[in-house]
Amino acid sequence: MVARLTARDWAGLCQAQPALAALPADLREQAQEVRAAAGESVFRRGALPRRMYWVVEGEVRLLRRSRNGTEIVLQRAASGYIAEASLESSRYHCDAVAVAPSRLLAFPRGSFRQSIEDDEGFRGFWIAHLAHEVRHLRAQSERLSLRSAADRIEHFIESEGEDGKVELRHTVKAWAAELGLTHEALYRALASLRKSGRVAQTEREGVLVLALAGGRPAA
Amino acid sequence: MVARLTARDWAGLCQAQPALAALPADLREQAQEVRAAAGESVFRRGALPRRMYWVVEGEVRLLRRSRNGTEIVLQRAASGYIAEASLESSRYHCDAVAVAPSRLLAFPRGSFRQSIEDDEGFRGFWIAHLAHEVRHLRAQSERLSLRSAADRIEHFIESEGEDGKVELRHTVKAWAAELGLTHEALYRALASLRKSGRVAQTEREGVLVLALAGGRPAA
DNA sequence: CGTACTTTTGAATCGCATCAAATCTGGTGG
DNA sequence: CCACCAGATTTGATGCGATTCAAAAGTACG
C-alpha cells in the first residue's frame, strides 16, 4: 500500500513530528506512504535496503529470530526513524515487523544518502539527530541498569528534564514500559516518592509535570 | 597534563583501538594526550566545549548532579569517544569525571567539526560511527528491559554475536555490569544455561566463546 | 449508560541483590 | 620452586523489591 503525499499532508506531519521538518524538498517529493497491518513485515533480514523508513503511527519492531524460535527485539519505534544504520549497510541484519496497524514514510535510500552528501543543512540535521539519539540512549541504558524503581524515576527526571523538571509526553503506562517497569510498580513508586516529598506531581493543560524536590528528603 | 603524540604512539593506539585509524592526519597532529587522576574532572557543566575527547585508558563518567546530592550517570566510557553530542551544542550539559586514573586524547573541537565538513572519508566514518552506536545502544536498552538473567544472556549472544555465537572481549565480571547484573547472578545463570544445554561455553586462545544451542532446549 | 482504558490497592511469589566465604587463577618476588 | 597476593570464579543463605495475578475504582468517550 503506497501513496504520495501533498503539501497539506506534510504540514500536518511536521506539526506532529517536528523532526520531519528538516527534510529537504526533493526528499519530500519522493516520499511514499506505506501502511502495514499488525503482524505484517516491513522488510526482511538479508534484503537490500532500498528505503529509509520513518514510523508515523502504530509500532514497528526490529527483530532478530533465532533457530530455536526466540525473538530478540532490537528496536521499538512508534514515532521516528527505524534502523538508521541500514543507511550504511548493504543488507538488512534483521526483520522489521509491525506489531500494530502502522503508517510509515518511505524515502528512497539513494536519495536519502545523496541529500546527506549534498545538502549541508540536512547533513547537519542528520548528524545532530544521531548524536542526540546516542546521548538519549546512553542515558536510558544507565537508567535501566539501576535496580530500584525510585532511582529510575529520579534518573529519568534528571536526564530527560530541565532543571529537575519533566513534562511527561506519554501516558504513565507507556512511561512504565520505557523505564522497564510494570505499571503497578511505577504507580506505587511514584506514590511513595510523592508521599515522602521527594517528587512533586502537578498537571498543566493535561500534561503531567514531575519535579524533584530541591531540599532534603523527608525520610 | 598534556603532551603531543608521535607517529609511533599512533601506531600503537590504532592497533589497540581501531576506530582511531579513521582520524585524518591533521587531527592527529593536533591531538593532545590528557591525563586525569581518579576523581579529577575533565570538563564541567556550563563550560564551552573546546575539545572532543577519546578515552584511551581508565574510566570517565558523564554525570549530572542534582541539588539534593544525587549523582546521575549519563555515560561510562573506558574506551571510545565521550559526549559525542557536545560537538553539536554550545555548552556542556553535564560534568565529565575520571573515576580511575585515565588517559585521554583531546582534539580541538573546531578542527574536529571542520574535518567532518571537509573530509569526506572522515565524515562517512563519523556518521557510520554514530549510526553504529545507535544500533548498539538500542539493542542494549531492549536487553536491559528484559527481566531475567537468562533472557539477557541470550539476547546478548543473539544481538552482539554472529550466527548465535559471541566472543567475550572482557571478563565475565565486566560483562555482568554491562548486562545490569551482579557477577554472582550472571555466573549462576550461565551455569544453569550450560547445564540445561541451551548455551555452550568454550574457550579458544584465552577468549571465552558462547554459543546458543540450535536445537530443542533440554528442559 | 456502557465500554475501554487508566489508575489504584492487595496479596503471594520469585528472582536477583546482598553478604559471606571458599576455591581457583595468574602473576610477583623471595 | 614455593609462598603469597590480588583478582576472578563459585557456592550458600537470606531478604527485599518487583512481578504477577486479581480486582476495584476512576475517567474519557461515543
Tab-separated table of C-alpha atoms (C1' of nucleotides) in Angstrom:
chain	number	residue	atom	x	y	z
A	1	MET	CA	0.000	0.000	0.000
A	2	VAL	CA	1.697	3.143	-1.188
A	3	ALA	CA	0.664	6.737	-1.744
A	4	ARG	CA	2.218	10.105	-2.483
A	5	LEU	CA	1.847	13.000	-0.081
A	6	THR	CA	0.539	16.511	-0.621
A	7	ALA	CA	1.949	19.716	0.839
A	8	ARG	CA	-1.061	19.682	3.110
A	9	ASP	CA	-0.086	16.256	4.423
A	10	TRP	CA	3.430	17.480	5.136
A	11	ALA	CA	2.200	20.440	7.133
A	12	GLY	CA	0.244	18.117	9.400
A	13	LEU	CA	3.081	15.652	9.748
A	14	CYS	CA	5.691	18.269	10.589
A	15	GLN	CA	3.391	19.761	13.170
A	16	ALA	CA	3.052	16.450	14.986
A	17	GLN	CA	6.604	15.177	14.426
A	18	PRO	CA	8.947	18.159	14.171
A	19	ALA	CA	11.997	16.136	13.132
A	20	LEU	CA	10.351	15.750	9.731
A	21	ALA	CA	10.645	19.479	9.168
A	22	ALA	CA	14.337	19.003	8.398
A	23	LEU	CA	13.615	17.007	5.251
A	24	PRO	CA	14.625	18.794	2.064
A	25	ALA	CA	12.034	19.371	-0.624
A	26	ASP	CA	13.208	16.692	-3.023
A	27	LEU	CA	13.050	14.001	-0.376
A	28	ARG	CA	9.524	15.036	0.463
A	29	GLU	CA	8.539	14.745	-3.144
A	30	GLN	CA	9.918	11.258	-3.341
A	31	ALA	CA	8.403	10.074	-0.088
A	32	GLN	CA	5.784	7.362	-0.172
A	33	GLU	CA	3.283	6.491	2.476
A	34	VAL	CA	3.358	2.833	3.442
A	35	ARG	CA	0.795	1.062	5.579
A	36	ALA	CA	1.402	-2.183	7.382
A	37	ALA	CA	-1.175	-4.319	9.158
A	38	ALA	CA	-0.414	-5.822	12.563
A	39	GLY	CA	1.963	-8.718	12.066
A	40	GLU	CA	2.969	-7.643	8.584
A	41	SER	CA	6.667	-7.272	7.922
A	42	VAL	CA	8.131	-4.079	6.526
A	43	PHE	CA	11.438	-5.543	5.465
A	44	ARG	CA	13.300	-8.782	5.986
A	45	ARG	CA	16.768	-9.815	7.012
A	46	GLY	CA	19.044	-10.304	4.071
A	47	ALA	CA	17.108	-7.963	1.779
A	48	LEU	CA	18.741	-4.944	0.160
A	49	PRO	CA	17.844	-1.737	1.956
A	50	ARG	CA	16.155	0.338	-0.710
A	51	ARG	CA	14.344	2.760	1.536
A	52	MET	CA	14.698	4.663	4.742
A	53	TYR	CA	11.610	4.436	6.941
A	54	TRP	CA	10.025	6.822	9.387
A	55	VAL	CA	7.254	5.457	11.587
A	56	VAL	CA	4.343	7.893	11.729
A	57	GLU	CA	1.819	5.812	13.600
A	58	GLY	CA	1.463	2.396	15.159
A	59	GLU	CA	4.510	0.420	16.231
A	60	VAL	CA	7.241	-1.299	14.297
A	61	ARG	CA	9.819	-3.596	15.852
A	62	LEU	CA	13.239	-4.586	14.653
A	63	LEU	CA	13.638	-8.297	15.359
A	64	ARG	CA	16.195	-10.999	15.102
A	65	ARG	CA	14.852	-14.535	15.189
A	66	SER	CA	16.982	-17.411	16.377
A	67	ARG	CA	16.747	-21.036	15.257
A	68	ASN	CA	15.021	-22.117	18.443
A	69	GLY	CA	12.221	-19.655	17.830
A	70	THR	CA	13.188	-16.934	20.309
A	71	GLU	CA	12.566	-13.413	19.121
A	72	ILE	CA	15.050	-10.739	20.053
A	73	VAL	CA	13.815	-7.155	19.955
A	74	LEU	CA	16.484	-4.737	18.779
A	75	GLN	CA	14.382	-1.595	18.477
A	76	ARG	CA	10.842	-0.455	19.002
A	77	ALA	CA	9.679	2.588	17.092
A	78	ALA	CA	6.327	4.289	17.403
A	79	SER	CA	7.482	7.600	16.010
A	80	GLY	CA	10.847	8.133	14.393
A	81	TYR	CA	13.333	6.576	12.009
A	82	ILE	CA	13.811	2.853	12.116
A	83	ALA	CA	17.124	1.075	11.523
A	84	GLU	CA	19.184	4.185	10.911
A	85	ALA	CA	22.237	2.007	10.431
A	86	SER	CA	20.692	0.398	7.351
A	87	LEU	CA	21.743	3.568	5.573
A	88	GLU	CA	25.321	2.363	5.953
A	89	SER	CA	24.978	-1.346	5.366
A	90	SER	CA	24.386	-3.331	2.236
A	91	ARG	CA	21.912	-5.795	3.724
A	92	TYR	CA	19.350	-5.740	6.493
A	93	HIS	CA	20.583	-7.674	9.501
A	94	CYS	CA	17.138	-8.140	10.994
A	95	ASP	CA	13.419	-8.102	10.286
A	96	ALA	CA	11.098	-5.153	10.751
A	97	VAL	CA	7.601	-6.146	11.779
A	98	ALA	CA	4.568	-4.015	12.548
A	99	VAL	CA	3.031	-5.103	15.851
A	100	ALA	CA	0.102	-2.745	15.402
A	101	PRO	CA	-1.557	-1.277	12.320
A	102	SER	CA	1.099	1.206	11.255
A	103	ARG	CA	1.714	4.042	8.888
A	104	LEU	CA	5.239	4.800	7.663
A	105	LEU	CA	7.020	7.198	5.366
A	106	ALA	CA	9.466	5.599	2.964
A	107	PHE	CA	12.294	7.553	1.340
A	108	PRO	CA	14.455	6.125	-1.434
A	109	ARG	CA	17.713	5.180	0.236
A	110	GLY	CA	19.890	6.548	-2.551
A	111	SER	CA	18.226	9.940	-2.446
A	112	PHE	CA	18.425	9.981	1.335
A	113	ARG	CA	22.164	9.372	1.228
A	114	GLN	CA	22.558	11.877	-1.573
A	115	SER	CA	20.794	14.526	0.479
A	116	ILE	CA	23.153	13.886	3.369
A	117	GLU	CA	26.081	14.253	0.986
A	118	ASP	CA	24.893	17.334	-0.862
A	119	ASP	CA	22.550	19.247	1.388
A	120	GLU	CA	24.580	20.836	4.130
A	121	GLY	CA	21.542	21.633	6.227
A	122	PHE	CA	20.174	18.140	6.077
A	123	ARG	CA	23.579	16.665	6.773
A	124	GLY	CA	23.848	18.792	9.880
A	125	PHE	CA	20.421	17.669	10.950
A	126	TRP	CA	21.259	14.017	10.406
A	127	ILE	CA	24.489	14.174	12.393
A	128	ALA	CA	22.764	16.074	15.178
A	129	HIS	CA	19.904	13.594	15.141
A	130	LEU	CA	22.237	10.634	15.515
A	131	ALA	CA	24.270	12.351	18.225
A	132	HIS	CA	21.100	13.193	20.097
A	133	GLU	CA	19.900	9.610	19.889
A	134	VAL	CA	23.236	8.396	21.197
A	135	ARG	CA	23.046	10.704	24.178
A	136	HIS	CA	19.471	9.735	24.878
A	137	LEU	CA	20.120	6.015	24.583
A	138	ARG	CA	23.231	6.155	26.744
A	139	ALA	CA	21.197	7.801	29.462
A	140	GLN	CA	18.466	5.222	29.028
A	141	SER	CA	20.923	2.349	29.349
A	142	GLU	CA	22.376	3.803	32.519
A	143	ARG	CA	18.876	4.262	33.841
A	144	LEU	CA	17.815	0.713	33.096
A	145	SER	CA	20.799	-0.632	34.952
A	146	LEU	CA	19.527	0.972	38.157
A	147	ARG	CA	17.786	-1.585	40.323
A	148	SER	CA	15.105	0.374	42.098
A	149	ALA	CA	12.039	1.969	40.598
A	150	ALA	CA	12.577	5.178	42.565
A	151	ASP	CA	16.119	5.526	41.241
A	152	ARG	CA	14.934	5.100	37.681
A	153	ILE	CA	12.287	7.762	38.150
A	154	GLU	CA	14.776	10.238	39.563
A	155	HIS	CA	17.273	9.425	36.832
A	156	PHE	CA	14.608	9.998	34.229
A	157	ILE	CA	13.630	13.373	35.637
A	158	GLU	CA	17.246	14.480	35.900
A	159	SER	CA	18.350	13.280	32.497
A	160	GLU	CA	15.305	13.864	30.338
A	161	GLY	CA	14.079	17.010	32.013
A	162	GLU	CA	15.359	20.502	32.504
A	163	ASP	CA	16.399	21.751	35.886
A	164	GLY	CA	14.839	18.864	37.780
A	165	LYS	CA	11.507	19.027	35.971
A	166	VAL	CA	9.984	16.941	33.158
A	167	GLU	CA	6.771	17.061	31.236
A	168	LEU	CA	5.514	13.575	30.514
A	169	ARG	CA	4.554	13.423	26.884
A	170	HIS	CA	3.136	9.907	27.035
A	171	THR	CA	0.797	8.177	29.450
A	172	VAL	CA	2.164	6.850	32.723
A	173	LYS	CA	1.622	3.339	31.455
A	174	ALA	CA	3.770	3.928	28.379
A	175	TRP	CA	6.343	5.550	30.626
A	176	ALA	CA	6.465	2.391	32.727
A	177	ALA	CA	7.458	0.397	29.669
A	178	GLU	CA	10.195	2.907	28.865
A	179	LEU	CA	11.506	2.595	32.405
A	180	GLY	CA	11.463	-1.178	32.213
A	181	LEU	CA	8.859	-1.483	34.964
A	182	THR	CA	5.324	-2.777	35.235
A	183	HIS	CA	2.771	-0.021	35.533
A	184	GLU	CA	1.875	-1.215	39.023
A	185	ALA	CA	5.434	-0.863	40.223
A	186	LEU	CA	5.689	2.601	38.696
A	187	TYR	CA	2.429	3.803	40.227
A	188	ARG	CA	3.485	2.539	43.616
A	189	ALA	CA	6.954	4.039	43.422
A	190	LEU	CA	5.539	7.364	42.249
A	191	ALA	CA	3.011	7.416	45.067
A	192	SER	CA	5.720	6.718	47.600
A	193	LEU	CA	8.005	9.415	46.178
A	194	ARG	CA	5.126	11.872	46.315
A	195	LYS	CA	4.303	10.934	49.891
A	196	SER	CA	7.897	11.281	51.029
A	197	GLY	CA	8.062	14.648	49.315
A	198	ARG	CA	10.945	13.789	47.000
A	199	VAL	CA	8.870	14.310	43.857
A	200	ALA	CA	6.134	16.839	43.200
A	201	GLN	CA	3.491	15.892	40.667
A	202	THR	CA	1.341	18.558	39.032
A	203	GLU	CA	-0.766	18.755	35.920
A	204	ARG	CA	-0.761	21.631	33.472
A	205	GLU	CA	-3.044	21.606	30.460
A	206	GLY	CA	-3.471	17.879	30.656
A	207	VAL	CA	0.284	17.262	30.738
A	208	LEU	CA	1.796	15.615	33.782
A	209	VAL	CA	4.740	17.514	35.249
A	210	LEU	CA	7.163	15.871	37.658
A	211	ALA	CA	9.676	17.824	39.683
A	212	LEU	CA	12.400	16.698	42.030
A	213	ALA	CA	12.374	18.346	45.421
A	214	GLY	CA	15.411	20.551	45.781
A	215	GLY	CA	15.633	20.298	49.556
A	216	ARG	CA	16.205	17.468	51.980
A	217	PRO	CA	14.139	14.354	51.510
A	218	ALA	CA	11.572	13.764	54.241
A	219	ALA	CA	12.849	10.250	55.001
B	1	MET	CA	48.943	17.294	31.928
B	2	VAL	CA	49.264	17.487	28.199
B	3	ALA	CA	51.587	16.000	25.608
B	4	ARG	CA	51.880	15.644	21.847
B	5	LEU	CA	51.944	12.244	20.213
B	6	THR	CA	54.458	10.679	17.862
B	7	ALA	CA	53.709	8.511	14.832
B	8	ARG	CA	54.919	5.630	16.927
B	9	ASP	CA	52.293	6.400	19.561
B	10	TRP	CA	49.587	6.456	16.913
B	11	ALA	CA	50.556	3.077	15.552
B	12	GLY	CA	50.153	1.558	18.993
B	13	LEU	CA	46.872	3.343	19.668
B	14	CYS	CA	45.291	2.372	16.351
B	15	GLN	CA	46.306	-1.210	16.909
B	16	ALA	CA	44.509	-1.369	20.228
B	17	GLN	CA	41.558	0.867	19.329
B	18	PRO	CA	40.871	0.558	15.612
B	19	ALA	CA	38.300	3.368	15.475
B	20	LEU	CA	41.178	5.790	15.852
B	21	ALA	CA	42.512	4.713	12.472
B	22	ALA	CA	39.823	6.828	10.811
B	23	LEU	CA	41.315	10.080	12.096
B	24	PRO	CA	42.749	12.267	9.358
B	25	ALA	CA	46.359	13.342	9.587
B	26	ASP	CA	45.744	16.936	10.614
B	27	LEU	CA	43.576	15.859	13.549
B	28	ARG	CA	46.295	13.508	14.695
B	29	GLU	CA	48.812	16.297	14.596
B	30	GLN	CA	46.618	18.483	16.735
B	31	ALA	CA	45.768	15.789	19.261
B	32	GLN	CA	46.943	16.161	22.813
B	33	GLU	CA	47.273	13.499	25.435
B	34	VAL	CA	45.465	14.359	28.639
B	35	ARG	CA	45.783	12.507	31.908
B	36	ALA	CA	43.268	12.661	34.701
B	37	ALA	CA	43.650	11.260	38.197
B	38	ALA	CA	40.807	9.383	39.845
B	39	GLY	CA	38.185	11.892	40.898
B	40	GLU	CA	39.544	14.637	38.685
B	41	SER	CA	37.099	16.295	36.335
B	42	VAL	CA	37.750	16.516	32.613
B	43	PHE	CA	35.167	19.183	31.874
B	44	ARG	CA	32.334	20.826	33.720
B	45	ARG	CA	28.710	21.604	33.053
B	46	GLY	CA	28.240	25.038	31.568
B	47	ALA	CA	31.742	25.233	30.115
B	48	LEU	CA	32.321	25.793	26.416
B	49	PRO	CA	33.214	22.569	24.636
B	50	ARG	CA	36.620	23.272	23.153
B	51	ARG	CA	37.737	19.709	22.617
B	52	MET	CA	36.476	16.338	21.612
B	53	TYR	CA	37.710	13.556	23.895
B	54	TRP	CA	38.533	9.936	23.310
B	55	VAL	CA	39.136	7.774	26.374
B	56	VAL	CA	42.185	5.571	25.886
B	57	GLU	CA	42.510	4.078	29.337
B	58	GLY	CA	40.832	4.199	32.699
B	59	GLU	CA	37.194	5.230	33.022
B	60	VAL	CA	35.445	8.543	32.589
B	61	ARG	CA	31.833	9.156	33.529
B	62	LEU	CA	29.416	11.766	32.316
B	63	LEU	CA	27.466	12.965	35.334
B	64	ARG	CA	24.644	15.247	36.188
B	65	ARG	CA	24.426	16.280	39.824
B	66	SER	CA	21.151	17.290	41.360
B	67	ARG	CA	20.636	19.739	44.169
B	68	ASN	CA	19.975	17.031	46.720
B	69	GLY	CA	23.348	15.481	46.000
B	70	THR	CA	22.305	12.568	43.855
B	71	GLU	CA	24.620	11.758	41.001
B	72	ILE	CA	23.117	10.645	37.734
B	73	VAL	CA	25.373	8.706	35.380
B	74	LEU	CA	24.704	9.518	31.738
B	75	GLN	CA	27.587	7.651	30.157
B	76	ARG	CA	30.502	5.485	31.158
B	77	ALA	CA	33.440	5.320	28.789
B	78	ALA	CA	36.512	3.153	29.171
B	79	SER	CA	37.436	3.236	25.518
B	80	GLY	CA	35.783	5.487	22.971
B	81	TYR	CA	34.513	8.997	22.422
B	82	ILE	CA	32.794	10.729	25.270
B	83	ALA	CA	29.877	13.150	24.906
B	84	GLU	CA	29.632	12.972	21.136
B	85	ALA	CA	26.724	15.394	21.268
B	86	SER	CA	28.964	18.113	22.670
B	87	LEU	CA	30.117	18.548	19.101
B	88	GLU	CA	26.688	19.998	18.350
B	89	SER	CA	25.987	22.006	21.453
B	90	SER	CA	27.352	25.293	22.655
B	91	ARG	CA	27.698	24.292	26.310
B	92	TYR	CA	28.332	21.108	28.228
B	93	HIS	CA	25.166	19.889	29.891
B	94	CYS	CA	26.974	17.711	32.392
B	95	ASP	CA	30.275	17.008	34.110
B	96	ALA	CA	32.887	14.514	32.972
B	97	VAL	CA	34.778	12.905	35.823
B	98	ALA	CA	37.505	10.280	35.802
B	99	VAL	CA	36.657	7.507	38.247
B	100	ALA	CA	40.019	5.834	37.708
B	101	PRO	CA	43.396	7.154	36.629
B	102	SER	CA	42.697	7.846	32.965
B	103	ARG	CA	44.400	8.750	29.751
B	104	LEU	CA	42.505	10.634	27.040
B	105	LEU	CA	43.086	12.072	23.615
B	106	ALA	CA	41.822	15.602	23.110
B	107	PHE	CA	41.100	17.048	19.668
B	108	PRO	CA	40.318	20.714	19.098
B	109	ARG	CA	36.572	20.871	18.598
B	110	GLY	CA	36.738	23.318	15.704
B	111	SER	CA	39.159	21.150	13.778
B	112	PHE	CA	37.103	18.074	14.517
B	113	ARG	CA	33.994	19.716	13.084
B	114	GLN	CA	35.955	21.049	10.161
B	115	SER	CA	37.216	17.588	9.334
B	116	ILE	CA	33.668	16.286	9.343
B	117	GLU	CA	32.695	19.096	6.987
B	118	ASP	CA	35.627	18.859	4.611
B	119	ASP	CA	36.985	15.345	4.748
B	120	GLU	CA	34.533	13.070	3.037
B	121	GLY	CA	36.122	9.933	4.402
B	122	PHE	CA	36.081	11.123	7.963
B	123	ARG	CA	32.541	12.378	7.622
B	124	GLY	CA	31.478	8.957	6.443
B	125	PHE	CA	33.248	7.387	9.371
B	126	TRP	CA	31.603	9.740	11.839
B	127	ILE	CA	28.101	9.135	10.524
B	128	ALA	CA	28.696	5.397	10.474
B	129	HIS	CA	30.126	5.537	13.980
B	130	LEU	CA	27.079	7.340	15.328
B	131	ALA	CA	24.688	5.028	13.498
B	132	HIS	CA	26.530	2.021	14.845
B	133	GLU	CA	26.353	3.378	18.381
B	134	VAL	CA	22.639	3.975	17.991
B	135	ARG	CA	22.066	0.415	16.879
B	136	HIS	CA	24.187	-0.983	19.675
B	137	LEU	CA	22.555	1.157	22.353
B	138	ARG	CA	19.051	0.370	21.157
B	139	ALA	CA	19.828	-3.318	21.464
B	140	GLN	CA	21.310	-2.742	24.895
B	141	SER	CA	18.236	-0.876	26.079
B	142	GLU	CA	15.958	-3.639	24.872
B	143	ARG	CA	18.197	-6.145	26.597
B	144	LEU	CA	18.190	-4.302	29.897
B	145	SER	CA	14.429	-4.197	29.901
B	146	LEU	CA	14.332	-7.993	29.984
B	147	ARG	CA	13.692	-9.237	33.485
B	148	SER	CA	15.558	-12.494	33.677
B	149	ALA	CA	19.300	-13.030	33.616
B	150	ALA	CA	18.955	-15.914	31.159
B	151	ASP	CA	16.990	-13.773	28.718
B	152	ARG	CA	19.610	-11.047	28.848
B	153	ILE	CA	22.342	-13.544	28.131
B	154	GLU	CA	20.507	-14.973	25.139
B	155	HIS	CA	19.670	-11.503	23.873
B	156	PHE	CA	23.311	-10.526	24.164
B	157	ILE	CA	24.508	-13.545	22.220
B	158	GLU	CA	21.914	-13.021	19.502
B	159	SER	CA	22.386	-9.289	19.119
B	160	GLU	CA	26.096	-8.819	19.712
B	161	GLY	CA	27.249	-12.047	18.155
B	162	GLU	CA	27.207	-13.573	14.729
B	163	ASP	CA	25.059	-16.555	13.954
B	164	GLY	CA	24.322	-17.392	17.584
B	165	LYS	CA	27.927	-17.109	18.756
B	166	VAL	CA	29.863	-14.390	20.606
B	167	GLU	CA	33.418	-13.975	21.714
B	168	LEU	CA	33.598	-12.236	25.068
B	169	ARG	CA	36.167	-9.498	24.836
B	170	HIS	CA	36.035	-8.570	28.519
B	171	THR	CA	35.991	-10.624	31.685
B	172	VAL	CA	32.766	-12.197	32.842
B	173	LYS	CA	32.669	-9.749	35.702
B	174	ALA	CA	32.787	-6.752	33.374
B	175	TRP	CA	30.157	-8.421	31.244
B	176	ALA	CA	27.893	-8.663	34.289
B	177	ALA	CA	27.996	-4.892	34.687
B	178	GLU	CA	27.114	-4.438	31.020
B	179	LEU	CA	24.144	-6.766	31.444
B	180	GLY	CA	22.989	-4.911	34.536
B	181	LEU	CA	23.524	-7.939	36.778
B	182	THR	CA	25.748	-8.790	39.707
B	183	HIS	CA	28.534	-11.160	38.811
B	184	GLU	CA	27.049	-13.798	41.105
B	185	ALA	CA	23.740	-13.726	39.269
B	186	LEU	CA	25.485	-13.953	35.921
B	187	TYR	CA	27.685	-16.885	36.965
B	188	ARG	CA	24.671	-18.746	38.274
B	189	ALA	CA	22.559	-18.064	35.207
B	190	LEU	CA	25.402	-19.086	32.919
B	191	ALA	CA	25.940	-22.300	34.863
B	192	SER	CA	22.272	-23.119	34.642
B	193	LEU	CA	22.142	-22.406	30.899
B	194	ARG	CA	25.154	-24.624	30.386
B	195	LYS	CA	23.641	-27.420	32.436
B	196	SER	CA	20.357	-27.273	30.565
B	197	GLY	CA	22.270	-27.315	27.298
B	198	ARG	CA	20.905	-24.030	25.981
B	199	VAL	CA	24.311	-22.389	25.862
B	200	ALA	CA	27.671	-23.936	25.036
B	201	GLN	CA	30.721	-22.356	26.600
B	202	THR	CA	34.157	-22.949	25.124
B	203	GLU	CA	37.480	-21.212	25.336
B	204	ARG	CA	39.739	-20.505	22.387
B	205	GLU	CA	43.075	-18.805	22.873
B	206	GLY	CA	42.022	-17.425	26.210
B	207	VAL	CA	38.836	-15.911	24.789
B	208	LEU	CA	35.509	-17.136	26.080
B	209	VAL	CA	33.103	-18.183	23.325
B	210	LEU	CA	29.389	-18.575	23.990
B	211	ALA	CA	27.027	-20.259	21.565
B	212	LEU	CA	23.295	-20.745	21.624
B	213	ALA	CA	22.119	-24.275	21.086
B	214	GLY	CA	20.295	-24.507	17.777
B	215	GLY	CA	18.142	-27.479	18.762
B	216	ARG	CA	15.490	-28.055	21.365
B	217	PRO	CA	16.281	-26.973	24.907
B	218	ALA	CA	16.713	-29.853	27.356
B	219	ALA	CA	14.058	-28.518	29.772
C	1	DC	C1'	-25.395	4.126	30.019
C	2	DG	C1'	-21.893	1.178	28.650
C	3	DT	C1'	-17.314	0.227	27.088
C	4	DA	C1'	-12.457	0.604	27.191
C	5	DC	C1'	-8.783	2.215	29.384
C	6	DT	C1'	-6.088	4.080	33.106
C	7	DT	C1'	-5.235	4.359	37.894
C	8	DT	C1'	-5.040	2.302	42.342
C	9	DT	C1'	-4.706	-1.207	46.013
C	10	DG	C1'	-3.940	-6.004	47.741
C	11	DA	C1'	-1.609	-10.452	48.388
C	12	DA	C1'	1.547	-14.074	47.024
C	13	DT	C1'	5.588	-15.418	44.651
C	14	DC	C1'	10.009	-15.459	42.507
C	15	DG	C1'	14.424	-13.923	41.081
C	16	DC	C1'	18.054	-11.080	41.862
C	17	DA	C1'	20.838	-8.434	45.187
C	18	DT	C1'	23.378	-8.794	49.082
C	19	DC	C1'	26.572	-10.530	52.354
C	20	DA	C1'	29.791	-14.166	53.328
C	21	DA	C1'	33.156	-17.292	52.405
C	22	DA	C1'	35.748	-20.900	49.919
C	23	DT	C1'	38.300	-22.106	45.761
C	24	DC	C1'	40.883	-21.206	41.849
C	25	DT	C1'	43.839	-18.359	38.887
C	26	DG	C1'	47.817	-15.847	37.255
C	27	DG	C1'	51.464	-13.112	38.409
C	28	DT	C1'	55.328	-11.418	41.720
C	29	DG	C1'	59.102	-11.765	44.470
C	30	DG	C1'	61.816	-14.375	47.753
D	1	DC	C1'	60.360	-23.746	43.119
D	2	DC	C1'	57.385	-22.070	46.550
D	3	DA	C1'	54.946	-18.570	49.242
D	4	DC	C1'	51.985	-15.091	48.663
D	5	DC	C1'	48.702	-11.871	46.913
D	6	DA	C1'	45.057	-9.745	44.065
D	7	DG	C1'	41.858	-10.969	41.132
D	8	DA	C1'	38.229	-13.827	39.234
D	9	DT	C1'	35.141	-17.662	39.943
D	10	DT	C1'	31.959	-20.436	42.532
D	11	DT	C1'	28.620	-21.787	46.117
D	12	DG	C1'	25.497	-20.841	50.045
D	13	DA	C1'	21.890	-18.423	52.816
D	14	DT	C1'	18.852	-14.597	53.414
D	15	DG	C1'	15.943	-10.635	52.366
D	16	DC	C1'	13.928	-7.257	49.567
D	17	DG	C1'	11.594	-5.416	45.800
D	18	DA	C1'	9.494	-6.031	41.530
D	19	DT	C1'	6.489	-9.176	39.076
D	20	DT	C1'	2.340	-11.406	38.794
D	21	DC	C1'	-2.454	-12.162	39.290
D	22	DA	C1'	-6.643	-10.145	40.848
D	23	DA	C1'	-9.904	-6.825	41.349
D	24	DA	C1'	-11.904	-2.339	42.372
D	25	DA	C1'	-12.374	2.472	41.419
D	26	DG	C1'	-11.856	6.360	38.430
D	27	DT	C1'	-12.106	8.560	33.725
D	28	DA	C1'	-13.000	9.535	28.812
D	29	DC	C1'	-15.843	8.894	25.010
D	30	DG	C1'	-19.476	7.535	21.969
